[in-house]
């Protein structure tokens, strides 16, 4: 016999799922989502799918859609421990949209997924507030998402977030390894800190091995450990797109880019370097920020291990012809993105590493 709807809902609540809390969370997040709206977005929150008007693609000669999906990883444990939830959205967007822009694609929209042990409307709204703010900062719409309550699987204060993004680029303007030539140079862009990678190592070294607390003030960092570890990921999307446009219009363009995420500088850069070329990166062209030095010293982590895990102060890299350097740096400087030349591309072979980290001027 079919039960009345109220009985079904009560049974669901007894199992630990609060539908009313979910509804309140949606109401609280609506204003944040509305600020990300682009003209192409159709409808509002609450439907089974988000809609984006693709008729604007008619102005493209050959539009190609690009997509990326990712999460934040164990950095969410820091946000949960500190009860600060409105910055983790920048970490999510950084992992999503900046994977798109390295191909030259413009991010159009994002969808998110939040899994939690218990829906606390204010906490969910704070998470979405950060995601929406990061969408605004990268010029894309927060098109929709899902909040799932998983009692018994996650504790009441635990959550995890993930998302996906879609962008568009002209086919003949896609950046990548096929454009790179010997003689190109490598332009680095500063990270805001650890970004959203390597937190399993960082938490193991500083919190578990050293036994430091998140509220410990660390002189080298100039702040508490927790505040430093929770520093939001720098979102480069609009900066990079403007640099790409200017270099294409005024010089010889950008050949390739690499988003420095999990796996470190050399490993991520190697993903866009063809087998017949090699890149030499001079470590002495910059000093990694204090948090990287702290992890290495406290954890007695080798140079090879830390470089294979953390971004070491470089969040994004462009490979470009020498003729494009002036305009690229001018755009980045004007947009407040610290940048510097770190290396160059040479002829290589399959037998040698595609990326070598050296101390050329030590």
Short mmCIF file of C-alpha atoms in Angstrom, two decimals:
data_model
loop_
_atom_site.label_atom_id
_atom_site.label_comp_id
_atom_site.label_asym_id
_atom_site.label_seq_id
_atom_site.Cartn_x
_atom_site.Cartn_y
_atom_site.Cartn_z
CA UNK A 1 0.00 0.00 0.00
CA UNK A 2 1.37 3.42 -0.96
CA UNK A 3 2.22 5.62 2.01
CA UNK A 4 1.17 9.29 2.17
CA UNK A 5 3.89 11.70 1.04
CA UNK A 6 4.25 13.08 4.56
CA UNK A 7 5.02 9.62 5.91
CA UNK A 8 7.64 9.07 3.19
CA UNK A 9 9.29 12.38 4.01
CA UNK A 10 9.25 11.62 7.73
CA UNK A 11 10.87 8.25 7.08
CA UNK A 12 13.54 9.97 4.97
CA UNK A 13 14.15 12.46 7.76
CA UNK A 14 14.46 9.62 10.26
CA UNK A 15 17.15 8.15 7.99
CA UNK A 16 19.07 11.40 8.32
CA UNK A 17 18.10 13.31 5.17
CA UNK A 18 16.56 16.75 5.74
CA UNK A 19 14.71 17.84 2.59
CA UNK A 20 13.58 21.12 4.15
CA UNK A 21 17.19 22.04 4.98
CA UNK A 22 18.08 21.42 1.35
CA UNK A 23 15.32 23.73 0.22
CA UNK A 24 16.50 26.44 2.62
CA UNK A 25 20.03 26.08 1.28
CA UNK A 26 18.78 26.65 -2.26
CA UNK A 27 16.96 29.82 -1.18
CA UNK A 28 20.09 31.14 0.55
CA UNK A 29 22.31 30.53 -2.48
CA UNK A 30 20.03 32.05 -5.13
CA UNK A 31 21.39 35.59 -4.81
CA UNK A 32 24.99 34.36 -5.13
CA UNK A 33 24.21 32.32 -8.24
CA UNK A 34 22.30 35.22 -9.82
CA UNK A 35 25.44 37.36 -9.81
CA UNK A 36 27.16 34.91 -12.16
CA UNK A 37 24.45 35.08 -14.80
CA UNK A 38 25.56 35.58 -18.40
CA UNK A 39 23.19 36.69 -21.19
CA UNK A 40 23.23 33.19 -22.65
CA UNK A 41 21.78 31.59 -19.52
CA UNK A 42 18.13 30.56 -19.80
CA UNK A 43 15.84 30.00 -16.83
CA UNK A 44 16.86 29.83 -13.19
CA UNK A 45 17.64 27.42 -10.39
CA UNK A 46 15.42 24.50 -9.58
CA UNK A 47 15.10 22.70 -12.89
CA UNK A 48 16.42 19.30 -13.79
CA UNK A 49 19.03 20.82 -16.12
CA UNK A 50 20.68 24.17 -16.79
CA UNK A 51 20.30 25.83 -20.18
CA UNK A 52 22.86 27.89 -22.10
CA UNK A 53 21.96 29.50 -25.44
CA UNK A 54 24.56 28.34 -27.97
CA UNK A 55 23.39 30.59 -30.81
CA UNK A 56 26.32 32.91 -30.05
CA UNK A 57 28.55 30.22 -31.52
CA UNK A 58 27.30 31.29 -34.96
CA UNK A 59 29.91 34.06 -34.86
CA UNK A 60 32.68 31.44 -34.64
CA UNK A 61 34.23 30.02 -37.78
CA UNK A 62 34.63 26.55 -36.23
CA UNK A 63 33.72 26.51 -32.54
CA UNK A 64 35.16 23.68 -30.46
CA UNK A 65 33.79 22.89 -27.01
CA UNK A 66 36.27 22.16 -24.23
CA UNK A 67 35.35 20.55 -20.92
CA UNK A 68 37.06 19.86 -17.62
CA UNK A 69 36.05 18.25 -14.33
CA UNK A 70 37.82 18.20 -10.98
CA UNK A 71 37.49 18.60 -7.22
CA UNK A 72 39.33 20.34 -4.43
CA UNK A 73 40.87 17.35 -2.71
CA UNK A 74 41.89 17.22 0.94
CA UNK A 75 42.08 21.00 1.27
CA UNK A 76 38.40 20.74 2.25
CA UNK A 77 39.61 19.22 5.54
CA UNK A 78 41.31 22.53 6.36
CA UNK A 79 38.15 24.50 5.58
CA UNK A 80 36.09 22.16 7.75
CA UNK A 81 38.53 22.30 10.66
CA UNK A 82 38.59 26.11 10.55
CA UNK A 83 34.85 26.41 9.88
CA UNK A 84 35.57 28.74 6.95
CA UNK A 85 33.68 27.72 3.83
CA UNK A 86 33.37 30.77 1.55
CA UNK A 87 36.84 30.54 -0.04
CA UNK A 88 37.00 26.89 -1.09
CA UNK A 89 35.01 27.79 -4.22
CA UNK A 90 38.05 29.57 -5.62
CA UNK A 91 40.00 26.35 -5.24
CA UNK A 92 37.33 24.47 -7.17
CA UNK A 93 37.12 27.06 -9.97
CA UNK A 94 40.89 27.28 -10.22
CA UNK A 95 41.06 23.55 -10.86
CA UNK A 96 38.27 23.78 -13.45
CA UNK A 97 38.48 26.93 -15.56
CA UNK A 98 42.25 27.23 -15.59
CA UNK A 99 42.51 23.77 -17.11
CA UNK A 100 40.35 25.11 -19.94
CA UNK A 101 42.16 28.38 -20.59
CA UNK A 102 45.50 26.68 -21.19
CA UNK A 103 43.97 25.54 -24.49
CA UNK A 104 42.81 29.07 -25.26
CA UNK A 105 39.18 28.26 -24.46
CA UNK A 106 36.86 30.79 -22.81
CA UNK A 107 34.99 29.24 -19.85
CA UNK A 108 31.23 29.59 -20.34
CA UNK A 109 29.56 27.84 -17.43
CA UNK A 110 30.15 25.65 -14.39
CA UNK A 111 28.09 23.06 -12.56
CA UNK A 112 28.95 21.95 -9.03
CA UNK A 113 28.31 18.97 -6.78
CA UNK A 114 28.39 19.13 -2.98
CA UNK A 115 28.18 15.92 -0.95
CA UNK A 116 27.79 16.33 2.78
CA UNK A 117 26.94 14.34 5.88
CA UNK A 118 24.30 16.85 6.95
CA UNK A 119 22.85 19.81 5.06
CA UNK A 120 23.49 22.92 7.12
CA UNK A 121 21.89 25.59 4.91
CA UNK A 122 24.22 28.40 5.97
CA UNK A 123 27.31 26.27 5.35
CA UNK A 124 26.09 25.12 1.92
CA UNK A 125 25.26 28.72 1.03
CA UNK A 126 28.75 29.83 2.10
CA UNK A 127 30.34 27.19 -0.13
CA UNK A 128 28.19 28.27 -3.08
CA UNK A 129 28.94 31.92 -2.31
CA UNK A 130 32.63 31.18 -2.86
CA UNK A 131 31.97 29.20 -6.02
CA UNK A 132 29.83 32.02 -7.38
CA UNK A 133 32.43 34.67 -6.53
CA UNK A 134 35.06 32.64 -8.36
CA UNK A 135 32.72 32.27 -11.34
CA UNK A 136 32.37 36.06 -11.43
CA UNK A 137 36.15 36.39 -11.30
CA UNK A 138 36.52 34.04 -14.28
CA UNK A 139 33.63 35.38 -16.36
CA UNK A 140 31.53 32.22 -16.41
CA UNK A 141 28.04 31.38 -15.19
CA UNK A 142 27.20 29.03 -12.35
CA UNK A 143 24.59 27.14 -14.36
CA UNK A 144 23.43 24.62 -11.79
CA UNK A 145 24.49 22.01 -9.31
CA UNK A 146 23.51 19.37 -6.81
CA UNK A 147 23.68 19.10 -3.03
CA UNK A 148 23.53 15.53 -1.74
CA UNK A 149 23.13 14.53 1.89
CA UNK A 150 24.94 11.28 2.74
CA UNK A 151 24.33 10.45 6.41
CA UNK A 152 26.26 7.41 7.54
CA UNK A 153 28.80 7.87 4.76
CA UNK A 154 30.04 11.29 5.84
CA UNK A 155 29.98 12.75 9.35
CA UNK A 156 27.64 15.74 9.92
CA UNK A 157 30.46 18.28 9.50
CA UNK A 158 32.12 16.61 6.49
CA UNK A 159 31.62 17.55 2.88
CA UNK A 160 33.35 17.24 -0.47
CA UNK A 161 32.89 19.34 -3.58
CA UNK A 162 33.51 18.79 -7.26
CA UNK A 163 32.44 20.40 -10.49
CA UNK A 164 32.63 20.55 -14.24
CA UNK A 165 33.03 23.38 -16.70
CA UNK A 166 32.53 23.90 -20.42
CA UNK A 167 34.19 26.47 -22.67
CA UNK A 168 34.63 27.30 -26.33
CA UNK A 169 37.58 28.07 -28.61
CA UNK A 170 38.11 28.48 -32.34
CA UNK A 171 39.62 25.27 -33.69
CA UNK A 172 42.56 27.02 -35.36
CA UNK A 173 43.31 28.94 -32.15
CA UNK A 174 43.69 25.94 -29.85
CA UNK A 175 47.02 26.20 -28.04
CA UNK A 176 49.20 23.16 -27.54
CA UNK A 177 52.38 21.19 -28.06
CA UNK A 178 52.15 21.27 -31.85
CA UNK A 179 52.82 25.03 -31.84
CA UNK A 180 55.97 24.99 -29.68
CA UNK A 181 59.30 25.66 -31.39
CA UNK A 182 62.94 25.66 -30.35
CA UNK A 183 63.82 29.18 -29.24
CA UNK A 184 60.51 29.76 -27.45
CA UNK A 185 60.73 31.03 -23.89
CA UNK A 186 58.85 30.07 -20.74
CA UNK A 187 56.94 32.72 -18.80
CA UNK A 188 55.89 31.88 -15.24
CA UNK A 189 52.96 33.38 -13.32
CA UNK A 190 53.04 33.43 -9.54
CA UNK A 191 50.73 31.23 -7.52
CA UNK A 192 48.89 32.55 -4.47
CA UNK A 193 50.32 29.70 -2.42
CA UNK A 194 49.75 25.95 -2.37
CA UNK A 195 46.57 26.34 -4.44
CA UNK A 196 44.66 23.04 -4.15
CA UNK A 197 47.30 20.36 -4.60
CA UNK A 198 49.63 18.41 -2.36
CA UNK A 199 47.53 18.82 0.78
CA UNK A 200 47.87 15.16 1.70
CA UNK A 201 51.63 15.73 1.96
CA UNK A 202 51.28 19.11 3.66
CA UNK A 203 48.80 17.86 6.26
CA UNK A 204 50.94 14.78 6.92
CA UNK A 205 54.10 16.83 7.41
CA UNK A 206 52.79 19.81 9.39
CA UNK A 207 49.73 18.50 11.23
CA UNK A 208 50.51 14.82 11.79
CA UNK A 209 54.31 14.55 11.94
CA UNK A 210 55.13 17.96 13.44
CA UNK A 211 51.90 18.09 15.46
CA UNK A 212 51.25 21.76 14.67
CA UNK A 213 47.78 23.17 15.21
CA UNK A 214 45.97 25.26 12.61
CA UNK A 215 45.76 28.21 15.02
CA UNK A 216 49.53 28.23 15.55
CA UNK A 217 51.08 31.53 14.49
CA UNK A 218 54.04 30.87 12.20
CA UNK A 219 56.48 33.77 11.96
CA UNK A 220 57.79 32.67 8.56
CA UNK A 221 54.25 32.85 7.18
CA UNK A 222 53.24 36.04 8.98
CA UNK A 223 49.91 34.45 9.91
CA UNK A 224 48.46 31.33 11.44
CA UNK A 225 49.13 27.99 9.80
CA UNK A 226 45.45 27.50 9.05
CA UNK A 227 45.04 30.89 7.40
CA UNK A 228 48.04 30.23 5.20
CA UNK A 229 46.89 26.75 4.20
CA UNK A 230 43.42 28.07 3.36
CA UNK A 231 44.71 30.81 1.03
CA UNK A 232 42.41 30.60 -2.03
CA UNK A 233 43.73 29.40 -5.36
CA UNK A 234 44.58 32.17 -7.81
CA UNK A 235 42.12 32.02 -10.75
CA UNK A 236 43.98 33.12 -13.90
CA UNK A 237 41.22 32.71 -16.51
CA UNK A 238 40.50 36.33 -17.43
CA UNK A 239 44.17 37.34 -17.11
CA UNK A 240 45.30 34.55 -19.41
CA UNK A 241 42.55 35.12 -21.98
CA UNK A 242 43.45 38.80 -22.22
CA UNK A 243 47.14 37.91 -22.59
CA UNK A 244 46.34 35.41 -25.34
CA UNK A 245 44.21 37.95 -27.26
CA UNK A 246 46.79 40.71 -27.00
CA UNK A 247 49.69 38.47 -28.03
CA UNK A 248 47.68 37.18 -30.99
CA UNK A 249 46.69 40.69 -32.13
CA UNK A 250 49.96 42.51 -31.49
CA UNK A 251 52.73 39.91 -31.78
CA UNK A 252 53.23 36.24 -32.66
CA UNK A 253 50.76 34.80 -30.19
CA UNK A 254 51.10 32.29 -27.36
CA UNK A 255 52.12 28.78 -28.38
CA UNK A 256 51.14 26.69 -25.36
CA UNK A 257 50.31 26.92 -21.68
CA UNK A 258 50.43 24.67 -18.65
CA UNK A 259 48.37 24.86 -15.47
CA UNK A 260 50.66 23.83 -12.61
CA UNK A 261 48.54 21.55 -10.43
CA UNK A 262 48.99 18.09 -8.90
CA UNK A 263 52.34 16.62 -9.89
CA UNK A 264 54.32 19.84 -9.66
CA UNK A 265 55.97 22.24 -12.09
CA UNK A 266 58.07 19.96 -14.30
CA UNK A 267 55.51 17.18 -14.64
CA UNK A 268 52.71 19.51 -15.69
CA UNK A 269 54.91 21.48 -18.08
CA UNK A 270 56.08 18.24 -19.69
CA UNK A 271 52.48 17.47 -20.68
CA UNK A 272 52.64 20.15 -23.39
CA UNK A 273 56.23 19.66 -24.58
CA UNK A 274 56.64 17.46 -27.71
CA UNK A 275 59.16 14.62 -27.69
CA UNK A 276 61.61 16.32 -30.07
CA UNK A 277 62.03 19.36 -27.81
CA UNK A 278 63.19 19.96 -24.25
CA UNK A 279 62.71 22.78 -21.78
CA UNK A 280 65.26 23.96 -19.25
CA UNK A 281 63.85 25.75 -16.18
CA UNK A 282 66.21 27.82 -14.06
CA UNK A 283 65.25 27.51 -10.39
CA UNK A 284 67.34 30.55 -9.49
CA UNK A 285 64.96 32.93 -11.31
CA UNK A 286 62.60 32.91 -8.31
CA UNK A 287 62.39 32.07 -4.62
CA UNK A 288 59.49 29.81 -3.61
CA UNK A 289 57.25 31.45 -0.98
CA UNK A 290 57.75 30.62 2.69
CA UNK A 291 55.06 27.93 2.90
CA UNK A 292 56.93 25.73 0.42
CA UNK A 293 60.20 26.14 2.26
CA UNK A 294 58.41 25.38 5.54
CA UNK A 295 56.98 22.09 4.27
CA UNK A 296 60.33 21.05 2.88
CA UNK A 297 62.31 21.91 6.02
CA UNK A 298 59.88 20.63 8.66
CA UNK A 299 59.18 17.43 6.76
CA UNK A 300 62.76 16.98 5.53
CA UNK A 301 61.32 16.51 2.06
CA UNK A 302 63.83 16.14 -0.76
CA UNK A 303 64.01 18.69 -3.55
CA UNK A 304 62.88 16.08 -6.05
CA UNK A 305 59.87 15.03 -3.96
CA UNK A 306 58.63 18.52 -3.20
CA UNK A 307 59.00 19.65 -6.81
CA UNK A 308 57.07 16.57 -7.93
CA UNK A 309 54.20 17.44 -5.58
CA UNK A 310 53.80 21.20 -5.08
CA UNK A 311 53.69 24.15 -7.49
CA UNK A 312 56.65 25.86 -5.75
CA UNK A 313 55.16 29.31 -6.29
CA UNK A 314 54.29 28.98 -10.00
CA UNK A 315 50.62 28.49 -10.81
CA UNK A 316 50.56 28.98 -14.57
CA UNK A 317 53.12 28.89 -17.38
CA UNK A 318 53.06 30.23 -20.94
CA UNK A 319 55.37 29.07 -23.72
CA UNK A 320 55.71 31.77 -26.34
CA UNK A 321 58.04 33.19 -28.97
CA UNK A 322 60.46 35.85 -27.82
CA UNK A 323 58.61 38.40 -29.97
CA UNK A 324 55.48 38.00 -27.84
CA UNK A 325 57.14 38.40 -24.44
CA UNK A 326 56.82 42.18 -24.20
CA UNK A 327 53.09 42.29 -24.88
CA UNK A 328 52.36 39.25 -22.70
CA UNK A 329 54.20 40.71 -19.74
CA UNK A 330 52.62 44.12 -20.26
CA UNK A 331 49.13 42.61 -20.01
CA UNK A 332 49.98 40.53 -16.95
CA UNK A 333 51.66 43.47 -15.22
CA UNK A 334 48.63 45.67 -15.87
CA UNK A 335 46.36 43.00 -14.38
CA UNK A 336 48.53 42.58 -11.27
CA UNK A 337 49.81 39.10 -12.09
CA UNK A 338 53.43 38.69 -11.00
CA UNK A 339 55.40 37.07 -13.81
CA UNK A 340 58.96 36.36 -14.88
CA UNK A 341 60.95 34.41 -17.47
CA UNK A 342 62.09 31.04 -16.15
CA UNK A 343 63.50 29.09 -19.09
CA UNK A 344 63.69 28.30 -22.76
CA UNK A 345 62.92 25.60 -25.29
CA UNK A 346 65.67 23.73 -27.13
CA UNK A 347 65.97 20.85 -29.52
CA UNK A 348 65.78 17.58 -27.64
CA UNK A 349 65.46 13.85 -28.08
CA UNK A 350 63.35 11.01 -26.78
CA UNK A 351 66.25 9.97 -24.51
CA UNK A 352 66.38 13.19 -22.46
CA UNK A 353 63.78 14.64 -20.08
CA UNK A 354 61.30 16.97 -21.72
CA UNK A 355 61.67 19.33 -18.73
CA UNK A 356 64.82 19.80 -16.65
CA UNK A 357 65.01 21.86 -13.47
CA UNK A 358 68.50 23.35 -13.03
CA UNK A 359 70.38 25.99 -11.06
CA UNK A 360 71.93 27.85 -13.97
CA UNK A 361 73.13 30.88 -12.06
CA UNK A 362 73.81 29.38 -8.66
#
